[in-house]
Amino acid sequence: MGAAFFYHLTRSSLDEALSLLIDRSLGNGWRVAVRGTQVGRLEWLDQKLWMGPEDHFLPHGLAGGAHDALQPVLLTAGADIPNGAACLMAIDGADVAPTEVNALDRVCIVFDGYDHDQLTRARGQWKSLTDAGCSAQYWSEESGRWEKKAEK
């Protein structure tokens, strides 16, 4: 049974935070699915991840290719997880079901703390997931480093 980790961005950009979280997840031996809400935004993220430092290569692909099932990291706007990921990272308010939290090793909900809509959506997700009995943790980088603030 997994847990939902909420990452409240106040200092890092989305691509910086995801790069760190993806690297750690791959280090745990997990495949990762990054679920967004808009294909254009995922294409932007795809380009940002390819432009990372050469010594910090993150193998990934956009959903819809011939080799989705083989991707260590798959960027998708779909509800399914074709690469068999153990870790789901939801961005831009993408939906996450309690059944996914319980079935996966980890679900990361990454949101921009300065975007009112994302903040409101994350609060709603916290309530719906914890009301469904899912384990959840809230992480903030407000102090300059990631700190766990709350757990249910």
XYZ file of N, CA, C and O in Angstrom:
608
model
N 0.850 -1.179 0.000
C 0.000 0.000 0.000
C 0.885 1.228 0.000
O 1.783 1.356 0.815
N 0.640 2.138 -0.928
C 1.461 3.324 -1.090
C 0.968 4.510 -0.282
O 0.149 4.382 0.626
N 1.480 5.645 -0.653
C 1.119 6.889 0.011
C 1.152 8.018 -1.003
O 1.847 7.939 -2.011
N 0.401 9.065 -0.712
C 0.407 10.274 -1.537
C 1.307 11.301 -0.861
O 1.133 11.601 0.320
N 2.288 11.787 -1.597
C 3.180 12.837 -1.110
C 2.840 14.119 -1.865
O 2.925 14.151 -3.094
N 2.459 15.142 -1.139
C 2.109 16.434 -1.729
C 3.326 17.343 -1.650
O 3.855 17.565 -0.554
N 3.757 17.862 -2.797
C 4.931 18.737 -2.865
C 4.492 20.145 -3.247
O 4.083 20.393 -4.374
N 4.587 21.045 -2.278
C 4.155 22.434 -2.398
C 5.349 23.273 -2.875
O 6.255 23.563 -2.096
N 5.349 23.637 -4.157
C 6.463 24.393 -4.732
C 6.342 25.882 -4.404
O 5.326 26.495 -4.703
N 7.387 26.419 -3.796
C 7.451 27.862 -3.560
C 8.795 28.443 -3.982
O 8.951 29.651 -4.058
N 9.776 27.591 -4.233
C 11.106 28.045 -4.634
C 11.571 27.428 -5.949
O 12.260 28.066 -6.718
N 11.242 26.187 -6.176
C 11.671 25.479 -7.377
C 10.630 25.615 -8.481
O 9.430 25.710 -8.207
N 11.107 25.548 -9.724
C 10.186 25.461 -10.852
C 9.696 24.019 -10.950
O 10.297 23.100 -10.370
N 8.639 23.812 -11.698
C 8.100 22.468 -11.867
C 9.145 21.529 -12.442
O 9.341 20.423 -11.934
N 9.841 21.952 -13.487
C 10.817 21.063 -14.112
C 11.983 20.750 -13.179
O 12.490 19.631 -13.162
N 12.404 21.703 -12.349
C 13.477 21.442 -11.376
C 13.034 20.418 -10.333
O 13.761 19.477 -10.020
N 11.832 20.623 -9.798
C 11.324 19.710 -8.769
C 11.098 18.314 -9.337
O 11.471 17.314 -8.712
N 10.509 18.240 -10.529
C 10.274 16.931 -11.131
C 11.574 16.212 -11.434
O 11.672 15.000 -11.243
N 12.556 16.937 -11.906
C 13.851 16.328 -12.195
C 14.407 15.650 -10.943
O 14.864 14.503 -10.991
N 14.346 16.327 -9.823
C 14.820 15.769 -8.551
C 13.984 14.564 -8.129
O 14.518 13.510 -7.771
N 12.651 14.700 -8.181
C 11.771 13.616 -7.754
C 11.885 12.395 -8.663
O 11.883 11.255 -8.190
N 11.993 12.626 -9.960
C 12.140 11.518 -10.904
C 13.457 10.792 -10.656
O 13.505 9.561 -10.616
N 14.524 11.555 -10.472
C 15.837 10.944 -10.221
C 15.792 10.061 -8.977
O 16.300 8.934 -8.982
N 15.169 10.540 -7.916
C 15.070 9.750 -6.686
C 14.211 8.507 -6.882
O 14.513 7.443 -6.352
N 13.140 8.651 -7.642
C 12.260 7.507 -7.899
C 12.970 6.445 -8.718
O 12.865 5.245 -8.422
N 13.694 6.870 -9.755
C 14.466 5.906 -10.543
C 15.523 5.233 -9.677
O 15.797 4.043 -9.825
N 16.098 6.000 -8.740
C 17.074 5.439 -7.803
C 16.481 4.369 -6.904
O 17.182 3.471 -6.432
N 15.176 4.449 -6.663
C 14.468 3.417 -5.890
C 14.104 2.210 -6.745
O 13.498 1.260 -6.248
N 14.430 2.286 -8.037
C 14.104 1.190 -8.936
C 12.695 1.254 -9.501
O 12.202 0.272 -10.057
N 12.021 2.386 -9.361
C 10.648 2.544 -9.826
C 10.606 3.128 -11.233
O 11.355 4.044 -11.558
N 9.676 2.650 -12.032
C 9.297 3.354 -13.245
C 8.355 4.471 -12.822
O 7.666 4.347 -11.802
N 8.309 5.535 -13.607
C 7.537 6.721 -13.240
C 6.596 7.106 -14.375
O 6.980 7.068 -15.545
N 5.390 7.485 -14.016
C 4.462 8.121 -14.950
C 4.218 9.532 -14.435
O 3.931 9.722 -13.246
N 4.381 10.511 -15.313
C 4.067 11.908 -14.970
C 2.767 12.225 -15.685
O 2.713 12.240 -16.916
N 1.704 12.441 -14.915
C 0.373 12.700 -15.472
C 0.076 14.191 -15.408
O 0.070 14.795 -14.343
N -0.176 14.752 -16.568
C -0.584 16.150 -16.660
C -2.000 16.253 -17.186
O -2.685 15.242 -17.370
N -2.405 17.474 -17.460
C -3.771 17.705 -17.937
C -3.798 18.189 -19.382
O -4.851 18.151 -20.003
N -2.648 18.652 -19.895
C -2.607 19.200 -21.254
C -1.370 18.675 -21.984
O -0.252 18.756 -21.466
N -1.584 18.174 -23.184
C -0.488 17.617 -23.978
C 0.582 18.683 -24.242
O 1.777 18.395 -24.155
N 0.172 19.915 -24.525
C 1.141 20.989 -24.787
C 2.067 21.234 -23.612
O 3.266 21.468 -23.786
N 1.533 21.179 -22.433
C 2.346 21.372 -21.226
C 3.327 20.204 -21.050
O 4.477 20.393 -20.656
N 2.891 18.987 -21.364
C 3.772 17.830 -21.274
C 4.872 17.898 -22.332
O 6.003 17.496 -22.076
N 4.556 18.430 -23.515
C 5.578 18.621 -24.547
C 6.620 19.630 -24.074
O 7.820 19.441 -24.292
N 6.180 20.697 -23.405
C 7.094 21.684 -22.830
C 7.994 21.008 -21.792
O 9.212 21.198 -21.790
N 7.394 20.204 -20.918
C 8.152 19.502 -19.877
C 9.137 18.524 -20.503
O 10.283 18.414 -20.051
N 8.731 17.838 -21.549
C 9.607 16.924 -22.268
C 10.861 17.663 -22.732
O 11.988 17.179 -22.526
N 10.696 18.827 -23.319
C 11.841 19.614 -23.790
C 12.728 20.066 -22.628
O 13.959 20.003 -22.720
N 12.121 20.497 -21.533
C 12.894 20.938 -20.363
C 13.723 19.779 -19.782
O 14.876 19.973 -19.408
N 13.142 18.600 -19.720
C 13.871 17.458 -19.167
C 15.016 17.034 -20.080
O 16.062 16.598 -19.598
N 14.859 17.167 -21.395
C 15.953 16.833 -22.313
C 17.082 17.844 -22.213
O 18.232 17.528 -22.497
N 16.777 19.074 -21.804
C 17.799 20.120 -21.738
C 18.539 20.149 -20.409
O 19.346 21.035 -20.162
N 18.311 19.173 -19.559
C 18.997 19.108 -18.270
C 20.481 18.850 -18.451
O 20.959 18.584 -19.555
N 21.232 18.912 -17.363
C 22.678 18.678 -17.437
C 22.998 17.293 -18.005
O 22.298 16.328 -17.734
N 24.060 17.224 -18.776
C 24.441 15.977 -19.433
C 24.707 14.852 -18.438
O 24.394 13.694 -18.688
N 25.266 15.182 -17.280
C 25.571 14.166 -16.280
C 24.344 13.772 -15.453
O 24.436 12.981 -14.531
N 23.198 14.344 -15.777
C 21.965 14.089 -15.030
C 20.849 13.707 -16.004
O 19.732 14.190 -15.914
N 21.145 12.821 -16.933
C 20.209 12.404 -17.955
C 19.037 11.646 -17.344
O 19.229 10.725 -16.557
N 17.812 12.038 -17.699
C 16.608 11.348 -17.248
C 15.919 10.726 -18.460
O 15.305 11.428 -19.263
N 16.030 9.421 -18.624
C 15.403 8.767 -19.773
C 13.888 8.866 -19.673
O 13.300 8.486 -18.655
N 13.257 9.402 -20.708
C 11.813 9.582 -20.663
C 11.248 9.685 -22.076
O 11.992 9.839 -23.039
N 9.930 9.626 -22.148
C 9.248 9.781 -23.423
C 7.845 10.291 -23.221
O 7.294 10.240 -22.114
N 7.257 10.792 -24.309
C 5.867 11.238 -24.310
C 4.965 10.067 -24.689
O 5.289 9.296 -25.595
N 3.848 9.947 -24.019
C 2.900 8.876 -24.320
C 2.418 8.999 -25.759
O 2.326 10.092 -26.314
N 2.125 7.844 -26.327
C 1.634 7.804 -27.695
C 2.644 7.224 -28.660
O 2.364 7.068 -29.844
N 3.822 6.883 -28.165
C 4.856 6.291 -29.005
C 4.743 4.776 -29.040
O 3.987 4.167 -28.285
N 5.524 4.200 -29.898
C 5.510 2.748 -30.069
C 6.087 2.008 -28.867
O 5.826 0.819 -28.683
N 6.875 2.704 -28.043
C 7.578 2.034 -26.946
C 7.162 2.542 -25.559
O 7.962 2.511 -24.630
N 5.919 2.980 -25.426
C 5.441 3.496 -24.132
C 5.676 2.515 -22.996
O 6.092 2.899 -21.905
N 5.425 1.250 -23.234
C 5.545 0.229 -22.180
C 6.981 0.066 -21.698
O 7.211 -0.414 -20.593
N 7.959 0.489 -22.489
C 9.371 0.332 -22.136
C 9.977 1.571 -21.472
O 11.109 1.516 -20.993
N 9.241 2.669 -21.453
C 9.788 3.926 -20.945
C 9.972 3.887 -19.425
O 9.024 3.583 -18.702
N 11.161 4.228 -18.925
C 11.354 4.328 -17.473
C 10.540 5.483 -16.890
O 10.068 5.408 -15.768
N 10.366 6.546 -17.689
C 9.568 7.711 -17.297
C 8.683 8.050 -18.490
O 9.182 8.279 -19.592
N 7.376 8.082 -18.260
C 6.431 8.368 -19.335
C 5.595 9.579 -18.964
O 4.972 9.605 -17.902
N 5.584 10.584 -19.836
C 4.765 11.780 -19.654
C 3.439 11.543 -20.366
O 3.421 11.270 -21.565
N 2.336 11.649 -19.642
C 1.038 11.299 -20.204
C -0.071 12.207 -19.688
O -0.013 12.683 -18.563
N -1.070 12.405 -20.535
C -2.277 13.118 -20.112
C -3.419 12.124 -19.895
O -4.526 12.517 -19.555
N -3.133 10.855 -20.076
C -4.155 9.819 -19.938
C -4.288 9.291 -18.526
O -3.408 9.472 -17.683
N -5.383 8.606 -18.292
C -5.641 8.029 -16.975
C -4.907 6.707 -16.777
O -4.677 6.298 -15.644
N -4.539 6.068 -17.887
C -3.849 4.783 -17.754
C -2.345 5.004 -17.559
O -1.836 6.096 -17.761
N -1.668 3.946 -17.144
C -0.223 4.000 -16.912
C 0.404 2.873 -17.727
O 0.663 1.789 -17.212
N 0.655 3.122 -19.020
C 1.109 2.043 -19.901
C 2.526 1.536 -19.650
O 2.893 0.480 -20.160
N 3.332 2.255 -18.869
C 4.706 1.780 -18.639
C 4.845 0.990 -17.344
O 5.947 0.670 -16.927
N 3.739 0.657 -16.707
C 3.785 -0.148 -15.484
C 4.477 0.555 -14.335
O 5.121 -0.080 -13.505
N 4.335 1.868 -14.249
C 5.015 2.669 -13.230
C 4.613 2.267 -11.821
O 3.464 1.907 -11.567
N 5.571 2.356 -10.913
C 5.319 2.157 -9.481
C 5.093 3.500 -8.801
O 4.622 3.556 -7.671
N 5.456 4.574 -9.510
C 5.319 5.928 -8.971
C 4.590 6.796 -9.994
O 5.002 6.878 -11.149
N 3.532 7.440 -9.555
C 2.774 8.375 -10.376
C 3.012 9.778 -9.845
O 2.884 10.019 -8.647
N 3.382 10.700 -10.741
C 3.542 12.098 -10.372
C 2.480 12.904 -11.111
O 2.469 12.935 -12.340
N 1.585 13.510 -10.353
C 0.506 14.295 -10.929
C 0.878 15.774 -10.874
O 1.300 16.276 -9.835
N 0.732 16.446 -12.029
C 1.039 17.874 -12.106
C -0.174 18.624 -12.642
O -1.062 18.038 -13.253
N -0.195 19.927 -12.403
C -1.229 20.812 -12.952
C -2.644 20.382 -12.585
O -3.582 20.569 -13.353
N -2.806 19.763 -11.427
C -4.133 19.370 -10.957
C -4.675 18.098 -11.564
O -5.880 17.843 -11.493
N -3.817 17.274 -12.160
C -4.273 16.015 -12.753
C -4.918 15.127 -11.691
O -4.498 15.111 -10.537
N -5.931 14.401 -12.100
C -6.670 13.536 -11.188
C -5.825 12.371 -10.685
O -5.015 11.818 -11.426
N -6.059 12.024 -9.429
C -5.465 10.841 -8.807
C -6.572 10.175 -8.001
O -7.230 10.814 -7.187
N -6.757 8.889 -8.234
C -7.793 8.140 -7.522
C -7.209 7.453 -6.290
O -6.049 7.050 -6.296
N -8.017 7.300 -5.246
C -7.551 6.571 -4.067
C -7.061 5.166 -4.408
O -6.103 4.677 -3.801
N -7.670 4.512 -5.369
C -7.233 3.166 -5.762
C -5.803 3.198 -6.303
O -5.047 2.244 -6.104
N -5.420 4.291 -6.975
C -4.052 4.414 -7.474
C -3.071 4.577 -6.320
O -2.001 3.976 -6.321
N -3.431 5.394 -5.345
C -2.552 5.590 -4.181
C -2.324 4.255 -3.489
O -1.200 3.925 -3.104
N -3.366 3.471 -3.353
C -3.258 2.188 -2.664
C -2.533 1.125 -3.484
O -1.924 0.220 -2.923
N -2.573 1.247 -4.808
C -1.973 0.225 -5.672
C -0.503 0.492 -5.993
O 0.249 -0.448 -6.247
N -0.097 1.745 -5.982
C 1.267 2.117 -6.370
C 2.159 2.264 -5.144
O 1.668 2.433 -4.015
N 3.470 2.241 -5.368
C 4.401 2.467 -4.261
C 4.350 3.912 -3.782
O 4.476 4.178 -2.586
N 4.166 4.838 -4.718
C 4.168 6.264 -4.354
C 3.370 7.044 -5.375
O 3.440 6.782 -6.563
N 2.626 8.020 -4.901
C 1.980 9.025 -5.742
C 2.474 10.373 -5.260
O 2.426 10.664 -4.061
N 2.995 11.176 -6.180
C 3.459 12.526 -5.865
C 2.520 13.525 -6.527
O 2.294 13.447 -7.737
N 1.990 14.422 -5.740
C 1.141 15.484 -6.271
C 1.945 16.766 -6.117
O 2.218 17.216 -5.002
N 2.369 17.306 -7.253
C 3.278 18.447 -7.288
C 2.479 19.664 -7.728
O 1.849 19.641 -8.797
N 2.514 20.728 -6.914
C 1.698 21.893 -7.246
C 2.414 23.195 -6.921
O 3.218 23.272 -5.993
N 2.098 24.217 -7.701
C 2.673 25.553 -7.570
C 1.943 26.300 -6.455
O 0.746 26.580 -6.567
N 2.653 26.625 -5.396
C 2.060 27.303 -4.256
C 1.625 28.728 -4.530
O 0.914 29.326 -3.728
N 2.027 29.294 -5.668
C 1.641 30.659 -6.026
C 0.498 30.691 -7.036
O 0.051 31.749 -7.439
N 0.022 29.509 -7.437
C -1.097 29.400 -8.369
C -2.333 29.028 -7.559
O -2.440 27.904 -7.051
N -3.267 29.965 -7.431
C -4.444 29.770 -6.584
C -5.230 28.511 -6.983
O -5.661 27.739 -6.111
N -5.411 28.295 -8.284
C -6.170 27.129 -8.739
C -5.477 25.821 -8.369
O -6.134 24.872 -7.929
N -4.152 25.764 -8.544
C -3.424 24.544 -8.182
C -3.451 24.303 -6.675
O -3.581 23.164 -6.226
N -3.319 25.369 -5.911
C -3.356 25.247 -4.452
C -4.721 24.737 -3.987
O -4.807 23.819 -3.159
N -5.777 25.312 -4.537
C -7.136 24.880 -4.194
C -7.359 23.427 -4.593
O -7.929 22.634 -3.827
N -6.895 23.048 -5.773
C -7.045 21.675 -6.263
C -6.287 20.700 -5.355
O -6.797 19.630 -4.999
N -5.060 21.065 -4.958
C -4.263 20.196 -4.084
C -4.943 20.010 -2.728
O -4.958 18.900 -2.180
N -5.522 21.068 -2.198
C -6.245 20.952 -0.926
C -7.428 19.999 -1.058
O -7.692 19.184 -0.165
N -8.132 20.096 -2.171
C -9.251 19.188 -2.426
C -8.792 17.750 -2.577
O -9.453 16.819 -2.079
N -7.658 17.555 -3.258
C -7.116 16.208 -3.413
C -6.699 15.636 -2.062
O -6.921 14.452 -1.789
N -6.054 16.452 -1.239
C -5.659 15.998 0.102
C -6.886 15.488 0.850
O -6.888 14.392 1.394
N -7.949 16.291 0.849
C -9.160 15.923 1.584
C -9.780 14.658 1.017
O -10.121 13.743 1.781
N -9.930 14.578 -0.295
C -10.587 13.396 -0.866
C -9.751 12.126 -0.660
O -10.309 11.066 -0.368
N -8.447 12.228 -0.786
C -7.602 11.041 -0.604
C -7.527 10.605 0.848
O -7.628 9.417 1.154
N -7.357 11.558 1.764
C -7.286 11.171 3.178
C -8.648 10.717 3.693
O -8.726 9.806 4.517
N -9.742 11.324 3.200
C -11.083 10.865 3.573
C -11.314 9.429 3.103
O -12.082 8.687 3.717
N -10.651 9.040 2.010
C -10.775 7.670 1.494
C -9.836 6.704 2.218
O -9.762 5.524 1.883
N -9.079 7.216 3.212
C -8.211 6.368 4.010
C -6.787 6.242 3.497
O -6.010 5.443 4.020
N -6.434 7.029 2.500
C -5.078 6.971 1.953
C -4.088 7.652 2.894
O -4.393 8.684 3.496
N -2.914 7.082 2.992
C -1.823 7.702 3.727
C -1.320 8.888 2.909
O -1.181 8.784 1.688
N -1.044 10.012 3.566
C -0.597 11.204 2.847
C 0.413 11.982 3.674
O 0.351 11.996 4.903
N 1.349 12.608 2.955
C 2.340 13.479 3.572
C 2.381 14.789 2.793
O 2.195 14.791 1.572
N 2.631 15.862 3.522
C 2.725 17.187 2.915
C 4.150 17.692 3.076
O 4.681 17.723 4.193
N 4.787 18.039 1.953
C 6.161 18.515 1.942
C 6.205 19.932 1.407
O 5.559 20.249 0.410
N 6.984 20.786 2.068
C 7.128 22.185 1.668
C 8.603 22.537 1.547
O 9.426 22.037 2.316
N 8.914 23.394 0.602
C 10.288 23.877 0.445
C 10.407 25.341 0.887
O 11.390 26.005 0.594
N 9.430 25.816 1.622
C 9.376 27.211 2.030
C 10.627 27.660 2.791
O 11.095 28.781 2.642
N 11.212 26.784 3.584
C 12.386 27.137 4.390
C 13.681 27.150 3.571
O 14.715 27.548 4.066
N 13.595 26.691 2.317
C 14.792 26.616 1.496
C 15.243 25.189 1.250
O 16.099 24.928 0.427
N 14.671 24.252 1.983
C 14.929 22.828 1.749
C 13.619 22.094 1.988
O 12.719 22.594 2.671
N 13.495 20.908 1.435
C 12.260 20.149 1.573
C 12.094 19.645 2.999
O 12.995 19.031 3.551
N 10.931 19.947 3.600
C 10.615 19.502 4.957
C 9.218 18.923 4.992
O 8.299 19.480 4.396
N 9.095 17.795 5.709
C 7.776 17.198 5.882
C 7.018 18.020 6.933
O 7.516 18.266 8.024
N 5.802 18.433 6.571
C 5.024 19.281 7.467
C 3.850 18.565 8.128
O 3.476 18.898 9.226
N 3.235 17.629 7.423
C 2.050 16.964 7.988
C 1.937 15.563 7.418
O 2.433 15.267 6.359
N 1.255 14.737 8.186
C 1.057 13.358 7.735
C -0.292 12.888 8.262
O -0.716 13.259 9.343
N -0.936 12.056 7.484
C -2.176 11.408 7.941
C -2.025 9.935 7.747
O -1.496 9.456 6.819
